[in-house]
Amino acid sequence: MSRADWPQGWGDLYEPMSVCPRCPELVKNRTQVVAGDGPPDARLVLVGEAPGWHEDQQGLPFVGPAGQLLDQLLRSVGLSRSQVYITNVIKCRPPQNRDPLPQEVENCRPWLEAQLARLKPRVIIPLGRHALVWFFPQESIARLHGTTRRREGVVYYFLYHPAAALHQPSLKRTLEEDFKRVPALLAEAAPAAPDKPQPEQLSLF
Ligand code: URA
């Protein structure tokens, strides 16, 4: 991802993120920081775990096999990537795609917090266990997938991680089923603004 692709007005966030020094092992091994991708006014934000090899190479989240499945799932419900913001709990690829260490998750926490503070999404979909526990520690994805929680005006909808689904056909079927609920949740949480003032509003003037 080049600077030209950074959301307009977000340079003050992406610039320091792109040179983040907080996790020495990740800094040493990364090709680049993978900040996130999508429009700054996205109503839906998807949060994965960490960049993998493809993401590290391209500087974009979810562009490898798991990303292809995610694109397919979005398309299956009439959404495209250009309508959603996608990011990860940690922004640098862990070596050999190991799980992020608790300290790395904590070091990276302020970046995701800052992104969410700017985006102010109506719906957040944590993908998989690492993203789920970032928002709701102690919870289990096997128990919560396909369910929602509302907190501070945001609807959270929990889904299995697409990479896990690629390895287990039964999880893939579950993820496909769970995904079907996304449009209804979005419509409920973020109804489209009316084109014209409604009659009741007009009568106020
Ligand atoms: N898996 C993730 O969690 N994030 C990515 O960006 C790619 C694969």
PDB file of C-alpha atoms and ligand atoms in Angstrom:
ATOM      1  CA  MET A   1       0.000   0.000   0.000  1.00  0.00           C
ATOM      2  CA  SER A   2       1.386   3.420  -0.884  1.00  0.00           C
ATOM      3  CA  ARG A   3       0.758   6.724   0.844  1.00  0.00           C
ATOM      4  CA  ALA A   4      -1.569   7.685  -1.983  1.00  0.00           C
ATOM      5  CA  ASP A   5      -3.901   4.900  -0.808  1.00  0.00           C
ATOM      6  CA  TRP A   6      -4.096   6.132   2.765  1.00  0.00           C
ATOM      7  CA  PRO A   7      -7.547   7.437   3.670  1.00  0.00           C
ATOM      8  CA  GLN A   8      -7.674  11.171   3.178  1.00  0.00           C
ATOM      9  CA  GLY A   9      -6.800  13.036   6.349  1.00  0.00           C
ATOM     10  CA  TRP A  10      -5.459   9.922   8.078  1.00  0.00           C
ATOM     11  CA  GLY A  11      -1.763  10.620   7.457  1.00  0.00           C
ATOM     12  CA  ASP A  12      -1.252  11.621  11.088  1.00  0.00           C
ATOM     13  CA  LEU A  13      -2.319   8.088  12.094  1.00  0.00           C
ATOM     14  CA  TYR A  14      -0.920   5.974   9.239  1.00  0.00           C
ATOM     15  CA  GLU A  15       2.461   7.742   9.199  1.00  0.00           C
ATOM     16  CA  PRO A  16       3.535   6.759  12.754  1.00  0.00           C
ATOM     17  CA  MET A  17       1.843   3.366  12.373  1.00  0.00           C
ATOM     18  CA  SER A  18       3.913   2.663   9.256  1.00  0.00           C
ATOM     19  CA  VAL A  19       7.163   3.015  11.238  1.00  0.00           C
ATOM     20  CA  CYS A  20       5.936   1.549  14.540  1.00  0.00           C
ATOM     21  CA  PRO A  21       8.930   0.280  16.559  1.00  0.00           C
ATOM     22  CA  ARG A  22       7.045  -1.388  19.436  1.00  0.00           C
ATOM     23  CA  CYS A  23       7.620  -5.127  18.730  1.00  0.00           C
ATOM     24  CA  PRO A  24      11.309  -5.736  17.934  1.00  0.00           C
ATOM     25  CA  GLU A  25      10.855  -9.262  16.515  1.00  0.00           C
ATOM     26  CA  LEU A  26       8.033  -8.162  14.225  1.00  0.00           C
ATOM     27  CA  VAL A  27       9.890  -5.022  13.126  1.00  0.00           C
ATOM     28  CA  LYS A  28      12.933  -7.130  12.218  1.00  0.00           C
ATOM     29  CA  ASN A  29      10.906  -9.566  10.111  1.00  0.00           C
ATOM     30  CA  ARG A  30       8.249  -7.412   8.485  1.00  0.00           C
ATOM     31  CA  THR A  31       8.315  -6.150   4.924  1.00  0.00           C
ATOM     32  CA  GLN A  32       5.885  -3.436   5.914  1.00  0.00           C
ATOM     33  CA  VAL A  33       3.154  -2.560   8.371  1.00  0.00           C
ATOM     34  CA  VAL A  34      -0.332  -3.581   7.210  1.00  0.00           C
ATOM     35  CA  ALA A  35      -2.510  -0.814   8.592  1.00  0.00           C
ATOM     36  CA  GLY A  36      -5.902  -1.540   7.083  1.00  0.00           C
ATOM     37  CA  ASP A  37      -7.907  -0.984   3.954  1.00  0.00           C
ATOM     38  CA  GLY A  38     -11.223   0.618   3.159  1.00  0.00           C
ATOM     39  CA  PRO A  39     -13.130   3.874   3.122  1.00  0.00           C
ATOM     40  CA  PRO A  40     -12.978   6.063   6.239  1.00  0.00           C
ATOM     41  CA  ASP A  41     -16.777   6.283   6.301  1.00  0.00           C
ATOM     42  CA  ALA A  42     -17.346   2.504   6.254  1.00  0.00           C
ATOM     43  CA  ARG A  43     -20.264   1.466   8.454  1.00  0.00           C
ATOM     44  CA  LEU A  44     -18.928  -2.080   8.715  1.00  0.00           C
ATOM     45  CA  VAL A  45     -15.459  -2.943   9.998  1.00  0.00           C
ATOM     46  CA  LEU A  46     -13.997  -6.448   9.864  1.00  0.00           C
ATOM     47  CA  VAL A  47     -11.117  -7.264  12.183  1.00  0.00           C
ATOM     48  CA  GLY A  48      -8.838 -10.255  11.598  1.00  0.00           C
ATOM     49  CA  GLU A  49      -5.859 -11.563  13.507  1.00  0.00           C
ATOM     50  CA  ALA A  50      -2.593 -10.559  11.842  1.00  0.00           C
ATOM     51  CA  PRO A  51      -1.147 -10.162   8.358  1.00  0.00           C
ATOM     52  CA  GLY A  52       0.168 -13.313   6.699  1.00  0.00           C
ATOM     53  CA  TRP A  53       2.830 -13.651   4.010  1.00  0.00           C
ATOM     54  CA  HIS A  54       0.732 -12.186   1.176  1.00  0.00           C
ATOM     55  CA  GLU A  55      -0.458  -9.286   3.297  1.00  0.00           C
ATOM     56  CA  ASP A  56       3.095  -8.515   4.431  1.00  0.00           C
ATOM     57  CA  GLN A  57       4.217  -8.453   0.790  1.00  0.00           C
ATOM     58  CA  GLN A  58       1.381  -6.280  -0.503  1.00  0.00           C
ATOM     59  CA  GLY A  59       0.742  -4.093   2.548  1.00  0.00           C
ATOM     60  CA  LEU A  60      -2.963  -4.904   2.439  1.00  0.00           C
ATOM     61  CA  PRO A  61      -5.065  -7.032   4.791  1.00  0.00           C
ATOM     62  CA  PHE A  62      -6.744 -10.241   3.636  1.00  0.00           C
ATOM     63  CA  VAL A  63      -5.255 -10.564   0.154  1.00  0.00           C
ATOM     64  CA  GLY A  64      -4.134 -14.213   0.397  1.00  0.00           C
ATOM     65  CA  PRO A  65      -6.304 -17.364   0.357  1.00  0.00           C
ATOM     66  CA  ALA A  66      -8.251 -16.315   3.480  1.00  0.00           C
ATOM     67  CA  GLY A  67      -8.832 -12.942   1.822  1.00  0.00           C
ATOM     68  CA  GLN A  68     -10.178 -14.613  -1.298  1.00  0.00           C
ATOM     69  CA  LEU A  69     -12.690 -16.491   0.817  1.00  0.00           C
ATOM     70  CA  LEU A  70     -13.595 -13.259   2.610  1.00  0.00           C
ATOM     71  CA  ASP A  71     -14.146 -11.497  -0.749  1.00  0.00           C
ATOM     72  CA  GLN A  72     -16.350 -14.385  -1.834  1.00  0.00           C
ATOM     73  CA  LEU A  73     -18.374 -14.177   1.381  1.00  0.00           C
ATOM     74  CA  LEU A  74     -18.817 -10.421   1.009  1.00  0.00           C
ATOM     75  CA  ARG A  75     -19.922 -10.851  -2.608  1.00  0.00           C
ATOM     76  CA  SER A  76     -22.370 -13.589  -1.585  1.00  0.00           C
ATOM     77  CA  VAL A  77     -24.288 -11.015   0.460  1.00  0.00           C
ATOM     78  CA  GLY A  78     -24.025  -8.233  -2.105  1.00  0.00           C
ATOM     79  CA  LEU A  79     -21.142  -6.348  -0.484  1.00  0.00           C
ATOM     80  CA  SER A  80     -17.780  -5.475  -1.941  1.00  0.00           C
ATOM     81  CA  ARG A  81     -14.478  -4.766  -0.271  1.00  0.00           C
ATOM     82  CA  SER A  82     -14.724  -1.131  -1.282  1.00  0.00           C
ATOM     83  CA  GLN A  83     -17.681  -0.724   1.086  1.00  0.00           C
ATOM     84  CA  VAL A  84     -16.038  -2.113   4.210  1.00  0.00           C
ATOM     85  CA  TYR A  85     -12.934  -1.350   6.258  1.00  0.00           C
ATOM     86  CA  ILE A  86     -10.712  -4.346   6.968  1.00  0.00           C
ATOM     87  CA  THR A  87      -7.898  -4.494   9.474  1.00  0.00           C
ATOM     88  CA  ASN A  88      -6.247  -6.776  12.018  1.00  0.00           C
ATOM     89  CA  VAL A  89      -5.581  -6.947  15.748  1.00  0.00           C
ATOM     90  CA  ILE A  90      -1.867  -6.693  15.021  1.00  0.00           C
ATOM     91  CA  LYS A  91      -0.458  -4.850  12.037  1.00  0.00           C
ATOM     92  CA  CYS A  92       2.782  -6.760  11.400  1.00  0.00           C
ATOM     93  CA  ARG A  93       3.221 -10.357  10.263  1.00  0.00           C
ATOM     94  CA  PRO A  94       4.389 -12.702  13.012  1.00  0.00           C
ATOM     95  CA  PRO A  95       7.290 -14.874  11.807  1.00  0.00           C
ATOM     96  CA  GLN A  96       6.092 -18.226  10.373  1.00  0.00           C
ATOM     97  CA  ASN A  97       2.548 -16.932  10.918  1.00  0.00           C
ATOM     98  CA  ARG A  98       2.691 -17.860  14.593  1.00  0.00           C
ATOM     99  CA  ASP A  99      -0.039 -16.577  16.893  1.00  0.00           C
ATOM    100  CA  PRO A 100       0.448 -13.001  18.064  1.00  0.00           C
ATOM    101  CA  LEU A 101       2.015 -12.838  21.526  1.00  0.00           C
ATOM    102  CA  PRO A 102      -0.046 -11.199  24.270  1.00  0.00           C
ATOM    103  CA  GLN A 103       2.558  -8.414  24.523  1.00  0.00           C
ATOM    104  CA  GLU A 104       2.338  -7.791  20.770  1.00  0.00           C
ATOM    105  CA  VAL A 105      -1.434  -7.531  20.983  1.00  0.00           C
ATOM    106  CA  GLU A 106      -1.076  -4.988  23.795  1.00  0.00           C
ATOM    107  CA  ASN A 107       1.628  -3.030  21.954  1.00  0.00           C
ATOM    108  CA  CYS A 108      -0.617  -2.808  18.915  1.00  0.00           C
ATOM    109  CA  ARG A 109      -3.844  -2.087  20.811  1.00  0.00           C
ATOM    110  CA  PRO A 110      -3.646   1.724  20.519  1.00  0.00           C
ATOM    111  CA  TRP A 111      -3.532   1.527  16.708  1.00  0.00           C
ATOM    112  CA  LEU A 112      -6.761  -0.423  16.407  1.00  0.00           C
ATOM    113  CA  GLU A 113      -8.342   1.762  19.070  1.00  0.00           C
ATOM    114  CA  ALA A 114      -7.374   4.863  17.092  1.00  0.00           C
ATOM    115  CA  GLN A 115      -8.711   3.392  13.850  1.00  0.00           C
ATOM    116  CA  LEU A 116     -12.048   2.530  15.446  1.00  0.00           C
ATOM    117  CA  ALA A 117     -12.280   5.957  17.094  1.00  0.00           C
ATOM    118  CA  ARG A 118     -12.025   7.551  13.642  1.00  0.00           C
ATOM    119  CA  LEU A 119     -14.192   5.103  11.760  1.00  0.00           C
ATOM    120  CA  LYS A 120     -17.009   5.069  14.302  1.00  0.00           C
ATOM    121  CA  PRO A 121     -18.507   1.979  12.620  1.00  0.00           C
ATOM    122  CA  ARG A 122     -22.043   0.827  13.337  1.00  0.00           C
ATOM    123  CA  VAL A 123     -21.165  -2.850  12.990  1.00  0.00           C
ATOM    124  CA  ILE A 124     -17.899  -4.576  13.887  1.00  0.00           C
ATOM    125  CA  ILE A 125     -17.210  -8.175  12.876  1.00  0.00           C
ATOM    126  CA  PRO A 126     -14.349  -9.754  14.777  1.00  0.00           C
ATOM    127  CA  LEU A 127     -13.104 -12.696  12.690  1.00  0.00           C
ATOM    128  CA  GLY A 128     -11.932 -15.596  14.812  1.00  0.00           C
ATOM    129  CA  ARG A 129     -10.725 -16.034  18.356  1.00  0.00           C
ATOM    130  CA  HIS A 130      -7.954 -13.428  18.505  1.00  0.00           C
ATOM    131  CA  ALA A 131     -10.216 -10.646  17.293  1.00  0.00           C
ATOM    132  CA  LEU A 132     -13.086 -11.796  19.503  1.00  0.00           C
ATOM    133  CA  VAL A 133     -11.002 -11.688  22.683  1.00  0.00           C
ATOM    134  CA  TRP A 134      -9.540  -8.312  21.734  1.00  0.00           C
ATOM    135  CA  PHE A 135     -13.069  -6.933  22.160  1.00  0.00           C
ATOM    136  CA  PHE A 136     -14.491  -9.420  24.658  1.00  0.00           C
ATOM    137  CA  PRO A 137     -11.774 -11.142  26.697  1.00  0.00           C
ATOM    138  CA  GLN A 138     -12.565 -14.619  28.047  1.00  0.00           C
ATOM    139  CA  GLU A 139     -15.160 -15.355  25.350  1.00  0.00           C
ATOM    140  CA  SER A 140     -15.125 -18.354  23.033  1.00  0.00           C
ATOM    141  CA  ILE A 141     -15.667 -18.159  19.278  1.00  0.00           C
ATOM    142  CA  ALA A 142     -17.157 -21.660  19.207  1.00  0.00           C
ATOM    143  CA  ARG A 143     -19.842 -20.416  21.589  1.00  0.00           C
ATOM    144  CA  LEU A 144     -20.394 -16.913  20.190  1.00  0.00           C
ATOM    145  CA  HIS A 145     -20.106 -17.321  16.405  1.00  0.00           C
ATOM    146  CA  GLY A 146     -23.290 -16.258  14.661  1.00  0.00           C
ATOM    147  CA  THR A 147     -24.424 -14.142  17.627  1.00  0.00           C
ATOM    148  CA  THR A 148     -24.453 -10.405  18.269  1.00  0.00           C
ATOM    149  CA  ARG A 149     -23.710  -8.098  21.165  1.00  0.00           C
ATOM    150  CA  ARG A 150     -24.442  -4.414  21.387  1.00  0.00           C
ATOM    151  CA  ARG A 151     -22.026  -2.168  23.263  1.00  0.00           C
ATOM    152  CA  GLU A 152     -21.879   1.637  23.249  1.00  0.00           C
ATOM    153  CA  GLY A 153     -24.059   1.889  20.159  1.00  0.00           C
ATOM    154  CA  VAL A 154     -22.030  -0.620  18.139  1.00  0.00           C
ATOM    155  CA  VAL A 155     -23.316  -4.010  17.048  1.00  0.00           C
ATOM    156  CA  TYR A 156     -20.701  -6.764  17.238  1.00  0.00           C
ATOM    157  CA  TYR A 157     -21.258  -9.894  15.166  1.00  0.00           C
ATOM    158  CA  PHE A 158     -18.903 -12.799  15.717  1.00  0.00           C
ATOM    159  CA  LEU A 159     -17.685 -15.045  12.917  1.00  0.00           C
ATOM    160  CA  TYR A 160     -15.160 -17.801  12.502  1.00  0.00           C
ATOM    161  CA  HIS A 161     -11.909 -16.762  10.856  1.00  0.00           C
ATOM    162  CA  PRO A 162     -11.849 -17.489   7.089  1.00  0.00           C
ATOM    163  CA  ALA A 163      -8.422 -19.178   7.417  1.00  0.00           C
ATOM    164  CA  ALA A 164      -9.874 -21.641   9.937  1.00  0.00           C
ATOM    165  CA  ALA A 165     -12.759 -22.263   7.534  1.00  0.00           C
ATOM    166  CA  LEU A 166     -10.300 -23.066   4.750  1.00  0.00           C
ATOM    167  CA  HIS A 167      -8.906 -25.884   6.858  1.00  0.00           C
ATOM    168  CA  GLN A 168     -12.218 -27.317   8.062  1.00  0.00           C
ATOM    169  CA  PRO A 169     -15.111 -27.791   5.656  1.00  0.00           C
ATOM    170  CA  SER A 170     -17.673 -27.866   8.470  1.00  0.00           C
ATOM    171  CA  LEU A 171     -16.479 -24.470   9.724  1.00  0.00           C
ATOM    172  CA  LYS A 172     -16.673 -23.122   6.175  1.00  0.00           C
ATOM    173  CA  ARG A 173     -20.310 -24.125   5.951  1.00  0.00           C
ATOM    174  CA  THR A 174     -20.992 -22.516   9.319  1.00  0.00           C
ATOM    175  CA  LEU A 175     -19.193 -19.331   8.275  1.00  0.00           C
ATOM    176  CA  GLU A 176     -21.195 -19.179   5.027  1.00  0.00           C
ATOM    177  CA  GLU A 177     -24.438 -19.621   6.964  1.00  0.00           C
ATOM    178  CA  ASP A 178     -23.475 -17.047   9.603  1.00  0.00           C
ATOM    179  CA  PHE A 179     -22.441 -14.553   6.926  1.00  0.00           C
ATOM    180  CA  LYS A 180     -25.958 -14.473   5.481  1.00  0.00           C
ATOM    181  CA  ARG A 181     -27.090 -12.398   8.466  1.00  0.00           C
ATOM    182  CA  VAL A 182     -24.684  -9.537   7.729  1.00  0.00           C
ATOM    183  CA  PRO A 183     -26.929  -7.443   5.432  1.00  0.00           C
ATOM    184  CA  ALA A 184     -29.840  -7.518   7.886  1.00  0.00           C
ATOM    185  CA  LEU A 185     -27.572  -6.484  10.751  1.00  0.00           C
ATOM    186  CA  LEU A 186     -26.180  -3.627   8.709  1.00  0.00           C
ATOM    187  CA  ALA A 187     -29.627  -2.466   7.644  1.00  0.00           C
ATOM    188  CA  GLU A 188     -30.763  -2.549  11.255  1.00  0.00           C
ATOM    189  CA  ALA A 189     -27.702  -0.879  12.753  1.00  0.00           C
ATOM    190  CA  ALA A 190     -27.129   1.698  10.055  1.00  0.00           C
ATOM    191  CA  PRO A 191     -30.267   2.428   8.044  1.00  0.00           C
ATOM    192  CA  ALA A 192     -29.553   4.362   4.856  1.00  0.00           C
ATOM    193  CA  ALA A 193     -30.208   8.089   5.253  1.00  0.00           C
ATOM    194  CA  PRO A 194     -33.436   9.185   3.547  1.00  0.00           C
ATOM    195  CA  ASP A 195     -32.870  11.017   0.220  1.00  0.00           C
ATOM    196  CA  LYS A 196     -35.489  13.607   0.977  1.00  0.00           C
ATOM    197  CA  PRO A 197     -36.791  15.125   4.206  1.00  0.00           C
ATOM    198  CA  GLN A 198     -39.698  13.073   5.526  1.00  0.00           C
ATOM    199  CA  PRO A 199     -43.150  14.756   5.727  1.00  0.00           C
ATOM    200  CA  GLU A 200     -42.928  14.889   9.552  1.00  0.00           C
ATOM    201  CA  GLN A 201     -39.636  16.747   9.323  1.00  0.00           C
ATOM    202  CA  LEU A 202     -41.040  19.221   6.801  1.00  0.00           C
ATOM    203  CA  SER A 203     -43.983  20.018   9.038  1.00  0.00           C
ATOM    204  CA  LEU A 204     -41.583  21.179  11.732  1.00  0.00           C
ATOM    205  CA  PHE A 205     -40.604  24.217   9.655  1.00  0.00           C
TER     206      PHE A 205
HETATM  207  N1  URA B   1      -5.491 -13.515   8.287  1.00  0.00           N
HETATM  208  C1  URA B   1      -5.742 -12.441   9.057  1.00  0.00           C
HETATM  209  O1  URA B   1      -6.167 -12.556  10.187  1.00  0.00           O
HETATM  210  N2  URA B   1      -5.525 -11.260   8.548  1.00  0.00           N
HETATM  211  C2  URA B   1      -5.088 -11.062   7.328  1.00  0.00           C
HETATM  212  O2  URA B   1      -4.939  -9.917   6.947  1.00  0.00           O
HETATM  213  C3  URA B   1      -4.855 -12.192   6.534  1.00  0.00           C
HETATM  214  C4  URA B   1      -5.051 -13.409   7.025  1.00  0.00           C
END
